[in-house]
Amino acid sequence: MGYSALLLGALVAAPAFGQTFRRTAACPQLGCVFPPDQTDFIAGQTFDLRIEVQAPVNGSEAYNNGQVDKNFSIKIGGQGAELVDAAQFFGLSDPEAEKYNFTYYEDLFAEDAHAPTPVNVVAKSYRNLQLHTPGTYEVVLTYNNGDTTKATWTVADLAEKKKAKNVIFFVGDGMAGSMLSAARLLGHKTINGKYQSKLKLDEAPGYGSQMTHSLDSFITDSANSASALFSGKKMTVNGLNAYTLIQNSSTGKAYGDPKVETIFEMFRRIEGGQVGVVSKAYIADATPAAVCTHTSQRSQYTAIIEQYLSGVAGNYSWFPWEGVDLLFGGGGENFLPGPGNGNISQFDRWASEGYQVGYTKTELEAFDNAQRALAIFTQGNISTWLDQNVYTDLLDLAVTPQGKRGARDQPGLKDMTLKAIDILHTRSKERNTGFMLMSEAALIDKEMHVLDIDRALGEVLELDDTVRATLKHLEEIGELDDTLVVVTADHGHGFDVFGSADTKYLQQQNSDRAKRSAIGTYQNSGLSAYQVPQDVLANNHTIFQSPQGDGFPVTWDPRYTIAHGWAAIPDHREDFEVNKDHERVPAVKNTTGYFFNPEDNQRGFAMTGNLGTGDGQGVHSLVDVPVYAFGPGHEYFRGVMNSPDLAFKVALALDLGRNSNVTASYRK
């Protein structure tokens, strides 16, 4: 028998391992170490160490009839040095062992057969640890009569000097580079192939890209990806600065999974600095929550709101957090009395802790810059830029935190960001500290999921306008030279523009096939009609002013629009026009799954989906996303990066690394 035949036979005889479902993320053997192999730390960054020994009862990894070996040990040491017991290394008492169990499906066949694999576990958690000496560390878990699971950790070098006093970190949620190309086409005029103006982001002296995959999957969600940006650690999907060891939390406790400290938390702990969070999403959503909260499941909204204020989740906390300095966004429903928060109003509770509380743009503008502030403007997400500025009738459908209909007094991202800067600047100046602000253009992602590209691009242009205004405002208040401004995305969507569409012609065709003839490609794509009025040809060289100001379209609904598409779609109809009277709902559920929404884009042609029939919206993609940086330390952000690198570069600019444990005081 030849080599190829032998190899084929060996492959056929091998166990049927699956990867759709995993026993435990980043744990290739029955002994698990978290943080796992390949983890990097900022010197002095706080983290939890958790080890687990698992014994599946059945399946391809079945061990000892499900009986767990309790005789295990964990040792750690610098590379090349003698390894010592972890408790001794960190100067702790050895924690008590915990027992729990979980079940999972090995693959889709097991799920179809309703044949789960039970797994019994014994574990230990070492809490609130730090590594202060830069270099490489080896971690070895020994179990099951000599089996080992090894992890190599690296502590980054300390900064040679502090470059920035303040950091503003913008996140365009879901913003791929192709979206910026499309936004530039809509918001800026070309003459003979040359843009007459550009995005503010195009002027960034620091420019690069970053990879967004998660710890154990190549497509990420916003919880994992934002955690990577803010803590420098790859997480699993749904995990907020905590390793989600199995699908529904390894410990069986909502907040018992091993946690890691974010750069915002380090900044507060080490310097006593001021921290603010701004988002157009509901404020308990994944990206804003990743600034300073810890849970294995991003859906723990009540606990996330509590952690913003107290830093406590269950019985777990890092240090006296004392609350964010400001929190602006949507999501009033998570502040209302309910069983999850003891039937108390979080609005009243935050007010009792000294926060100004507001619900409108008018109240936001009236805030005292010297006091901490909570401003929640809507239930759910804040309205999109397009609805706030162009198709304003939709504002009457918005719901305020108090439940009243009508929300025409909402702020935009720029309003919230500039006010946040004023508050943080005032408070930090009084306290002789710096400040850190996270500002999220959240609705880019929300609108991309429902294939509403016009609203998504409006959010991209609003972000660019906000960055422009931010840099100008920093100069006005004397903070420009001391403030690092970073702009990036947490992930992308598989979107691009491939031509133009003659919407008038498309509407008058009677078949899907004929409607597709309205799409023009290459030379037939023509010029952008978004920078001229409706009755003016796109090749007119006059530069017209947008009603919404520089950097926005002159008209949002020209006859010739961009023709665009996605890599991941549900069944939907496409007419390439603005949905003027509603946000898109591309697919609706029936007895067979999600199918074409009969009320959406009725004049468009059918695009059959390529996602599973259980998905009614688009999903994230693998594409690398852009990184832009302005100000001191901007040079660190050039080239191709992995998402955790950004946290390390911010820490380097702020000189957050420490060779000993440091906890500064914070003044409310």
XYZ file of C-alpha atoms in Angstrom:
668
model
C 0.000 0.000 0.000
C 1.429 3.399 -1.010
C 1.934 6.415 1.246
C -1.125 8.245 -0.123
C -3.371 5.254 0.543
C -1.995 4.875 4.079
C -2.576 8.581 4.746
C -6.115 8.412 3.410
C -6.848 5.407 5.605
C -5.499 7.202 8.656
C -7.652 10.226 7.949
C -10.793 8.169 7.516
C -10.124 6.279 10.745
C -9.504 9.422 12.820
C -12.161 10.695 15.278
C -14.691 13.116 13.808
C -13.631 16.325 15.514
C -15.773 19.404 14.839
C -15.099 23.105 15.096
C -18.553 24.674 14.797
C -18.827 24.103 18.543
C -15.843 24.049 20.873
C -15.444 22.426 24.257
C -13.639 25.495 25.540
C -12.216 28.440 23.652
C -8.410 28.541 23.261
C -8.019 25.291 25.204
C -6.683 22.609 22.843
C -6.290 20.014 25.618
C -8.210 18.972 28.717
C -6.170 21.382 30.820
C -6.956 25.064 30.295
C -4.984 28.193 31.183
C -6.500 31.676 30.997
C -5.133 34.111 29.954
C -4.061 31.637 27.291
C -0.865 31.101 25.358
C 0.377 34.106 23.322
C -1.100 36.722 25.687
C 0.684 40.065 26.070
C 0.437 42.380 29.094
C 1.126 46.011 29.839
C 3.528 46.106 32.802
C 1.400 46.387 35.928
C -1.886 45.556 34.179
C -4.307 43.728 36.492
C -5.702 40.361 35.438
C -7.135 37.082 36.732
C -5.519 33.690 36.195
C -7.855 30.718 35.890
C -6.951 27.088 35.355
C -9.356 24.266 34.573
C -9.040 20.505 34.260
C -11.887 19.000 32.272
C -13.178 15.448 31.814
C -15.720 14.866 29.019
C -18.058 11.976 29.738
C -18.385 10.900 26.110
C -17.376 11.951 22.618
C -13.993 12.041 20.914
C -12.245 13.498 23.987
C -13.873 11.300 26.656
C -11.600 10.869 29.683
C -11.776 8.571 32.710
C -15.561 8.160 32.546
C -15.915 11.855 33.268
C -13.908 11.692 36.515
C -11.662 14.755 36.849
C -8.082 14.404 38.022
C -7.898 16.628 41.121
C -4.121 16.319 41.411
C -3.063 19.193 39.215
C -0.602 22.032 39.647
C 0.135 25.386 38.027
C 3.622 26.885 37.933
C 5.015 30.095 36.503
C 8.361 31.804 36.075
C 10.443 34.000 33.846
C 11.686 32.328 30.692
C 14.680 30.172 31.549
C 14.153 30.518 35.315
C 12.922 27.821 37.671
C 9.135 27.627 37.663
C 7.405 27.968 41.031
C 3.875 27.391 42.236
C 1.573 30.196 41.066
C 0.378 31.047 44.566
C 3.985 31.380 45.731
C 4.962 33.389 42.645
C 2.202 35.956 43.220
C 2.429 35.850 47.038
C -1.099 34.534 47.506
C -2.837 31.789 49.403
C -3.735 28.909 47.134
C -7.414 29.354 46.166
C -9.943 26.640 46.818
C -10.887 24.388 43.937
C -14.260 24.913 42.296
C -16.394 22.251 40.651
C -18.921 22.693 37.903
C -20.083 21.001 34.722
C -21.380 21.968 31.325
C -22.539 20.327 28.112
C -21.745 21.121 24.501
C -22.222 19.644 21.044
C -19.104 18.419 19.279
C -20.453 19.310 15.851
C -23.614 19.825 13.829
C -24.230 16.087 13.550
C -24.282 15.807 17.341
C -26.672 18.739 17.533
C -28.992 17.170 14.958
C -28.915 13.926 16.951
C -29.553 15.774 20.251
C -26.431 14.087 21.604
C -24.599 16.561 23.844
C -21.292 15.852 25.561
C -21.302 16.473 29.345
C -18.020 17.799 30.755
C -17.037 17.778 34.434
C -14.581 20.437 35.600
C -12.356 21.290 38.544
C -10.894 24.804 38.474
C -9.008 27.456 40.440
C -9.045 31.236 40.039
C -6.230 33.563 41.130
C -7.619 37.099 41.292
C -6.198 40.595 40.811
C -2.692 39.713 39.671
C -0.009 41.878 38.068
C 3.296 41.295 36.269
C 5.697 44.219 36.567
C 8.934 43.076 34.944
C 9.033 43.239 31.125
C 9.956 40.015 29.396
C 8.670 36.514 28.694
C 6.977 34.244 31.236
C 6.249 30.538 31.073
C 3.122 29.032 32.619
C 2.719 25.252 32.933
C -0.396 23.406 34.077
C 0.295 19.737 34.906
C -2.621 17.283 35.220
C -3.881 13.811 34.241
C -0.741 11.956 35.369
C 1.766 14.143 33.560
C -0.129 15.862 30.747
C 0.757 19.536 30.423
C -0.781 22.671 28.975
C 1.712 25.481 28.499
C 1.287 29.198 27.959
C 3.841 31.823 27.074
C 3.076 35.354 28.231
C 4.949 38.539 27.356
C 5.079 41.763 29.369
C 5.736 44.792 27.166
C 8.637 47.156 27.725
C 8.077 50.360 29.654
C 7.807 53.633 27.751
C 10.920 55.761 27.526
C 8.831 58.891 28.112
C 5.235 60.049 28.354
C 4.049 61.547 25.059
C 0.359 62.310 25.640
C -1.588 63.638 28.608
C -5.031 62.900 27.128
C -6.512 60.345 24.722
C -9.691 60.493 22.655
C -10.487 57.091 21.145
C -13.101 57.148 18.366
C -14.664 53.872 17.238
C -16.613 53.719 13.995
C -18.450 50.512 14.770
C -18.467 48.256 11.714
C -16.608 50.812 9.577
C -14.581 49.106 6.860
C -12.265 51.051 4.579
C -14.669 50.586 1.677
C -17.281 52.553 3.624
C -14.895 55.479 3.959
C -14.304 55.361 0.199
C -18.061 55.466 -0.363
C -18.543 58.256 2.195
C -15.825 60.316 0.516
C -17.608 59.900 -2.827
C -20.893 61.120 -1.336
C -19.521 63.983 0.740
C -16.793 65.434 -1.472
C -16.599 66.643 -5.068
C -14.215 65.429 -7.760
C -13.244 67.384 -10.841
C -11.481 65.388 -13.541
C -10.559 62.684 -11.060
C -9.249 64.971 -8.306
C -11.098 65.486 -5.037
C -11.581 69.172 -4.253
C -11.846 68.337 -0.559
C -11.353 65.180 1.461
C -12.306 63.500 4.690
C -10.589 64.820 7.788
C -9.408 61.267 8.382
C -7.486 61.489 5.103
C -5.201 64.050 6.774
C -4.129 61.765 9.640
C -0.328 61.718 10.054
C -0.579 58.255 11.564
C -2.301 55.723 9.318
C -2.447 51.935 9.320
C -4.806 48.987 9.537
C -5.700 46.346 12.085
C -6.845 42.739 12.060
C -10.063 42.046 13.949
C -10.398 38.271 14.434
C -11.251 36.949 17.894
C -9.349 34.550 20.131
C -10.981 31.442 18.661
C -12.902 32.562 15.572
C -11.965 34.557 12.515
C -15.204 36.570 12.547
C -15.671 38.755 15.604
C -18.472 40.533 17.386
C -18.235 43.995 18.925
C -17.722 42.775 22.503
C -14.588 40.796 21.737
C -13.212 43.321 19.284
C -13.735 46.356 21.539
C -12.218 44.414 24.442
C -9.147 43.756 22.297
C -8.858 47.455 21.468
C -9.251 48.572 25.081
C -7.508 45.799 27.067
C -4.976 44.450 24.584
C -6.385 40.928 24.892
C -8.221 38.838 22.348
C -11.489 37.590 23.822
C -14.149 35.222 22.649
C -17.366 36.388 21.005
C -19.695 38.036 23.575
C -16.947 38.468 26.189
C -16.376 41.946 27.643
C -12.876 42.038 29.118
C -13.507 38.529 30.452
C -12.676 35.183 28.887
C -15.886 33.382 27.972
C -14.578 29.884 28.472
C -17.627 28.075 27.116
C -20.689 29.224 25.249
C -22.606 30.232 28.386
C -19.814 31.186 30.830
C -17.397 28.655 32.194
C -18.007 29.114 35.868
C -21.754 28.963 35.958
C -21.526 32.390 37.606
C -22.304 35.511 35.614
C -19.077 37.316 36.482
C -16.683 34.648 37.698
C -14.734 34.251 34.482
C -11.145 35.595 34.432
C -11.048 39.323 33.759
C -8.463 41.782 32.424
C -8.046 45.476 33.141
C -8.603 48.003 30.340
C -6.371 50.959 29.516
C -9.162 53.270 30.726
C -9.205 51.500 34.086
C -5.409 51.541 34.296
C -5.420 55.262 33.539
C -7.928 55.889 36.325
C -6.098 53.634 38.810
C -2.586 54.896 38.098
C -3.189 58.597 37.433
C -6.618 59.243 38.965
C -7.600 60.606 35.561
C -11.016 61.511 34.218
C -12.855 58.973 32.009
C -15.835 59.554 29.708
C -17.975 57.330 27.472
C -20.094 58.551 24.531
C -22.117 56.439 22.099
C -25.080 56.771 19.769
C -26.096 53.233 20.720
C -27.900 52.188 23.861
C -25.159 52.779 26.379
C -25.086 49.199 27.710
C -24.120 47.989 24.232
C -20.847 46.141 23.715
C -18.456 48.874 22.563
C -19.171 51.468 25.267
C -19.381 48.689 27.861
C -15.884 47.491 26.907
C -14.382 50.701 28.320
C -14.692 49.561 31.929
C -17.025 46.583 32.433
C -16.412 42.866 32.772
C -18.777 40.041 31.951
C -18.614 36.881 29.907
C -21.944 37.772 28.289
C -22.482 41.200 26.745
C -26.247 40.893 27.278
C -25.924 41.525 31.039
C -27.183 45.084 30.602
C -28.257 45.746 34.181
C -24.868 44.707 35.520
C -23.089 46.778 32.880
C -24.923 49.918 34.022
C -23.963 49.070 37.607
C -20.307 48.609 36.683
C -20.153 52.010 34.989
C -21.037 53.494 38.378
C -19.452 51.224 40.989
C -17.125 48.885 39.108
C -18.706 45.944 40.938
C -20.132 42.871 39.210
C -21.388 40.306 41.688
C -18.562 39.958 44.201
C -15.801 40.921 41.762
C -14.067 44.291 41.401
C -10.558 45.630 40.708
C -10.250 48.676 42.948
C -12.524 51.546 44.110
C -13.661 52.611 40.646
C -15.886 55.529 41.804
C -17.763 55.787 38.493
C -17.182 57.270 35.059
C -16.992 61.056 34.858
C -19.619 61.142 32.150
C -21.867 58.734 30.268
C -23.802 59.957 27.195
C -25.942 57.832 24.866
C -29.218 56.001 24.423
C -30.747 53.042 26.205
C -32.993 54.626 28.827
C -34.813 51.328 29.271
C -31.776 49.942 31.120
C -31.988 52.724 33.732
C -35.657 52.276 34.565
C -36.777 50.317 37.667
C -36.966 46.574 37.099
C -36.362 43.218 38.755
C -32.734 43.134 37.603
C -31.762 46.297 39.483
C -33.896 45.908 42.597
C -36.728 48.017 41.130
C -34.822 51.258 41.531
C -34.411 54.097 39.072
C -30.791 54.265 38.010
C -31.436 57.864 37.011
C -32.278 58.671 40.638
C -29.368 56.574 41.902
C -26.828 58.331 39.687
C -28.260 61.691 40.745
C -27.803 60.687 44.389
C -24.139 59.959 43.590
C -23.614 63.530 42.439
C -24.253 63.234 38.699
C -26.114 65.820 36.687
C -28.847 63.935 34.819
C -30.291 65.038 31.492
C -32.523 63.670 28.746
C -32.309 66.231 25.892
C -29.754 68.131 23.830
C -30.900 71.316 25.571
C -30.180 69.811 28.984
C -26.836 68.456 27.759
C -25.722 71.910 26.656
C -26.731 73.366 30.045
C -24.617 70.930 32.081
C -22.045 72.422 34.457
C -18.655 71.437 33.038
C -17.238 70.992 36.532
C -19.631 68.202 37.548
C -19.998 64.583 36.548
C -22.850 63.945 34.125
C -25.272 61.266 32.923
C -27.261 62.035 29.766
C -29.513 59.386 28.224
C -31.593 60.697 25.339
C -33.690 57.830 23.989
C -34.846 54.329 24.634
C -32.803 52.117 22.331
C -30.401 53.883 20.009
C -30.178 57.603 19.321
C -31.645 58.513 15.923
C -29.376 58.386 12.878
C -27.702 61.477 11.442
C -29.818 61.165 8.279
C -33.042 61.187 10.289
C -31.867 64.007 12.544
C -30.785 66.236 9.657
C -32.558 65.272 6.406
C -35.610 63.032 6.842
C -36.691 64.465 10.174
C -40.252 63.141 10.272
C -38.835 59.878 11.608
C -37.831 61.676 14.816
C -41.490 61.575 15.821
C -41.176 57.791 16.081
C -38.320 57.957 18.586
C -38.962 57.261 22.263
C -37.433 59.245 25.120
C -36.223 57.638 28.373
C -39.466 58.704 30.033
C -41.441 56.863 27.363
C -42.941 59.899 25.643
C -43.319 59.915 21.890
C -41.288 62.456 19.994
C -37.583 63.136 20.379
C -36.608 66.116 18.247
C -34.286 67.445 20.959
C -31.642 64.743 20.520
C -27.925 65.506 20.160
C -25.672 64.106 17.468
C -22.273 62.524 17.947
C -20.520 65.887 17.570
C -22.731 67.548 20.195
C -22.066 64.803 22.733
C -18.346 64.571 22.009
C -17.602 68.288 22.265
C -19.577 68.607 25.498
C -17.776 65.554 26.868
C -14.422 67.176 26.053
C -15.463 70.363 27.868
C -16.464 68.452 30.996
C -13.383 66.233 31.015
C -11.076 69.161 30.283
C -12.567 71.267 33.079
C -12.495 68.472 35.622
C -9.002 67.281 34.727
C -7.611 70.818 34.807
C -9.044 71.336 38.305
C -7.480 68.061 39.451
C -4.182 68.350 37.570
C -4.780 65.094 35.680
C -5.374 64.070 32.081
C -8.525 62.605 30.561
C -9.586 59.705 28.350
C -12.724 59.694 26.224
C -14.229 56.904 24.119
C -16.670 58.178 21.483
C -18.504 55.627 19.333
C -20.217 56.144 15.991
C -22.300 53.088 16.810
C -25.009 53.309 14.207
C -22.685 52.630 11.289
C -22.848 49.015 12.364
C -26.552 49.044 13.258
C -27.492 50.311 9.804
C -25.071 48.026 7.972
C -26.686 45.011 9.616
C -30.047 45.951 8.085
C -28.455 46.885 4.726
C -29.426 50.567 5.107
C -26.332 51.970 3.429
C -27.533 55.579 3.188
C -28.035 55.848 6.924
C -24.766 54.021 7.561
C -22.827 56.418 5.330
C -24.493 59.344 7.054
C -23.018 58.031 10.306
C -19.564 57.730 8.706
C -19.710 61.335 7.521
C -20.928 62.432 10.953
C -17.932 60.688 12.526
C -15.544 62.443 10.170
C -17.230 65.780 10.899
C -16.931 65.058 14.636
C -13.207 64.309 14.341
C -12.715 67.572 12.430
C -14.618 69.531 15.094
C -12.781 67.731 17.892
C -9.334 68.655 16.619
C -10.433 72.268 16.165
C -11.945 72.373 19.665
C -8.842 70.854 21.253
C -6.816 73.637 19.693
C -9.254 76.260 21.010
C -8.994 75.005 24.597
C -5.231 74.525 24.469
C -5.182 70.715 24.582
C -4.312 69.818 20.978
C -0.584 69.322 21.579
C -1.236 67.111 24.612
C -4.009 64.907 23.184
C -3.634 61.718 21.169
C -6.686 61.139 18.957
C -7.148 57.620 17.598
C -9.881 56.666 15.120
C -10.569 53.093 14.081
C -13.267 50.448 13.771
C -13.860 47.365 15.868
C -14.634 45.252 12.772
C -15.929 45.659 9.248
C -18.773 44.516 7.031
C -18.245 42.942 3.625
C -19.450 45.985 1.708
C -18.326 47.792 -1.429
C -19.485 50.011 -4.271
C -19.298 48.527 -7.766
C -21.015 51.100 -9.955
C -24.016 53.391 -10.182
C -27.731 52.753 -10.555
C -30.209 54.698 -12.683
C -33.082 54.584 -10.195
C -35.584 56.191 -12.578
C -34.953 53.535 -15.207
C -34.957 50.758 -12.596
C -38.398 51.776 -11.276
C -40.021 51.523 -14.702
C -38.841 47.990 -15.529
C -41.229 45.087 -15.021
C -38.899 42.193 -14.249
C -35.990 41.574 -11.935
C -33.726 40.858 -14.867
C -34.637 44.102 -16.609
C -34.185 46.093 -13.405
C -30.609 44.879 -13.186
C -29.896 46.648 -16.491
C -30.101 49.924 -14.540
C -26.672 49.255 -13.039
C -23.748 50.960 -14.736
C -20.208 49.677 -14.265
C -16.760 50.952 -15.244
C -17.160 53.907 -17.632
C -20.936 53.707 -17.241
C -20.712 54.327 -13.500
C -20.232 58.021 -14.277
C -19.556 60.681 -11.639
C -21.010 61.215 -8.192
C -24.398 62.914 -8.428
C -24.472 63.468 -4.668
C -22.454 66.704 -5.000
C -24.842 68.505 -7.376
C -28.525 69.471 -7.056
C -31.156 67.193 -8.576
C -31.433 69.124 -11.846
C -27.686 69.581 -12.460
C -25.443 67.155 -14.331
C -22.744 65.469 -12.272
C -19.972 66.704 -14.602
C -20.721 70.324 -13.695
C -17.570 71.798 -12.122
C -19.399 74.145 -9.768
C -18.871 73.358 -6.091
C -22.302 73.505 -4.456
C -22.880 73.825 -0.724
C -24.615 71.040 1.186
C -27.554 72.112 3.364
C -25.836 70.255 6.212
C -22.439 71.922 5.711
C -19.074 70.960 4.274
C -18.368 67.263 3.951
C -21.961 66.138 3.355
C -23.957 65.433 0.168
C -25.736 68.258 -1.640
C -28.532 65.763 -2.316
C -29.072 62.362 -0.735
C -31.431 60.989 -3.388
C -30.069 61.701 -6.879
C -31.366 59.794 -9.875
C -27.971 58.131 -10.275
C -27.010 56.582 -6.946
C -24.148 54.319 -5.934
C -24.728 50.644 -6.673
C -23.516 48.644 -3.707
C -23.497 45.156 -2.300
C -22.476 42.979 0.643
C -20.636 39.730 1.145
C -23.220 38.466 3.652
C -26.922 39.061 3.049
C -30.353 37.696 3.878
C -32.995 37.548 1.159
C -33.893 41.137 0.259
C -34.927 43.443 -2.563
C -32.672 46.290 -3.697
C -33.616 49.519 -5.468
C -30.531 51.583 -4.421
C -32.718 54.445 -3.152
C -32.916 56.113 0.243
C -35.567 54.644 2.519
C -37.055 58.019 3.381
C -39.899 57.015 5.652
C -38.326 54.169 7.652
C -35.121 52.345 8.457
C -34.777 49.143 6.483
C -36.103 45.763 7.515
C -34.765 43.653 4.640
C -36.149 40.257 5.659
C -38.962 38.969 7.868
C -39.429 35.603 9.485
C -41.929 33.004 8.303
C -42.287 29.269 8.901
C -39.134 28.473 6.907
C -36.880 31.205 8.330
C -36.115 34.710 7.099
C -37.445 35.632 3.685
C -37.906 38.749 1.545
C -39.793 41.490 3.404
C -42.739 42.212 1.081
C -42.924 45.813 2.327
C -39.263 46.686 1.803
C -37.980 48.181 -1.464
C -40.933 46.871 -3.425
C -39.701 48.429 -6.668
C -36.294 46.785 -6.372
C -35.095 43.451 -7.705
C -34.648 40.311 -5.655
C -31.259 39.352 -4.229
C -31.262 35.835 -2.862
C -29.438 35.595 0.444
C -26.274 33.650 1.140
C -26.603 33.447 4.939
C -28.360 30.738 6.870
C -32.119 31.088 6.793
C -32.053 31.842 10.507
C -30.249 35.142 9.869
C -32.402 38.135 9.008
C -29.569 40.680 8.861
C -26.090 40.984 7.449
C -23.107 39.951 9.570
C -19.549 41.105 10.210
C -16.657 40.234 7.923
C -12.968 39.345 8.127
C -11.744 42.505 6.391
C -8.997 44.533 8.068
C -10.131 47.984 9.192
C -8.315 51.333 9.026
C -6.538 53.099 11.887
C -5.970 56.863 11.997
C -4.060 58.857 14.619
C -3.440 62.545 15.306
C -1.341 64.240 17.964
C 1.463 63.063 20.267
C 2.246 59.388 19.685
C 0.503 59.252 16.304
C 3.613 57.646 14.808
C 2.939 54.462 16.800
C -0.147 53.774 14.681
C 1.458 53.262 11.298
C 1.518 49.915 9.504
C -0.428 46.700 9.893
C -1.491 45.900 13.455
C -3.439 43.314 15.354
C -6.376 44.761 17.269
C -4.780 44.347 20.754
C -1.773 46.363 19.576
C -3.800 49.566 19.768
C -4.232 49.270 23.535
C -0.479 48.833 23.937
C 0.250 51.833 21.728
C -2.146 54.026 23.714
C -0.553 52.762 26.942
C 2.882 53.571 25.521
C 1.855 57.122 24.614
C 0.360 57.629 28.096
C 3.260 55.823 29.853
C 0.842 53.539 31.712
C 3.281 50.660 32.247
C 4.488 50.335 35.844
C 7.169 48.216 37.544
C 5.181 48.179 40.813
C 1.550 48.301 41.901
C 0.230 51.867 41.757
C -3.163 53.157 42.865
C -3.713 56.911 42.765
C -6.582 58.805 44.368
C -9.548 59.932 42.292
C -11.608 62.996 43.093
C -15.277 62.808 42.261
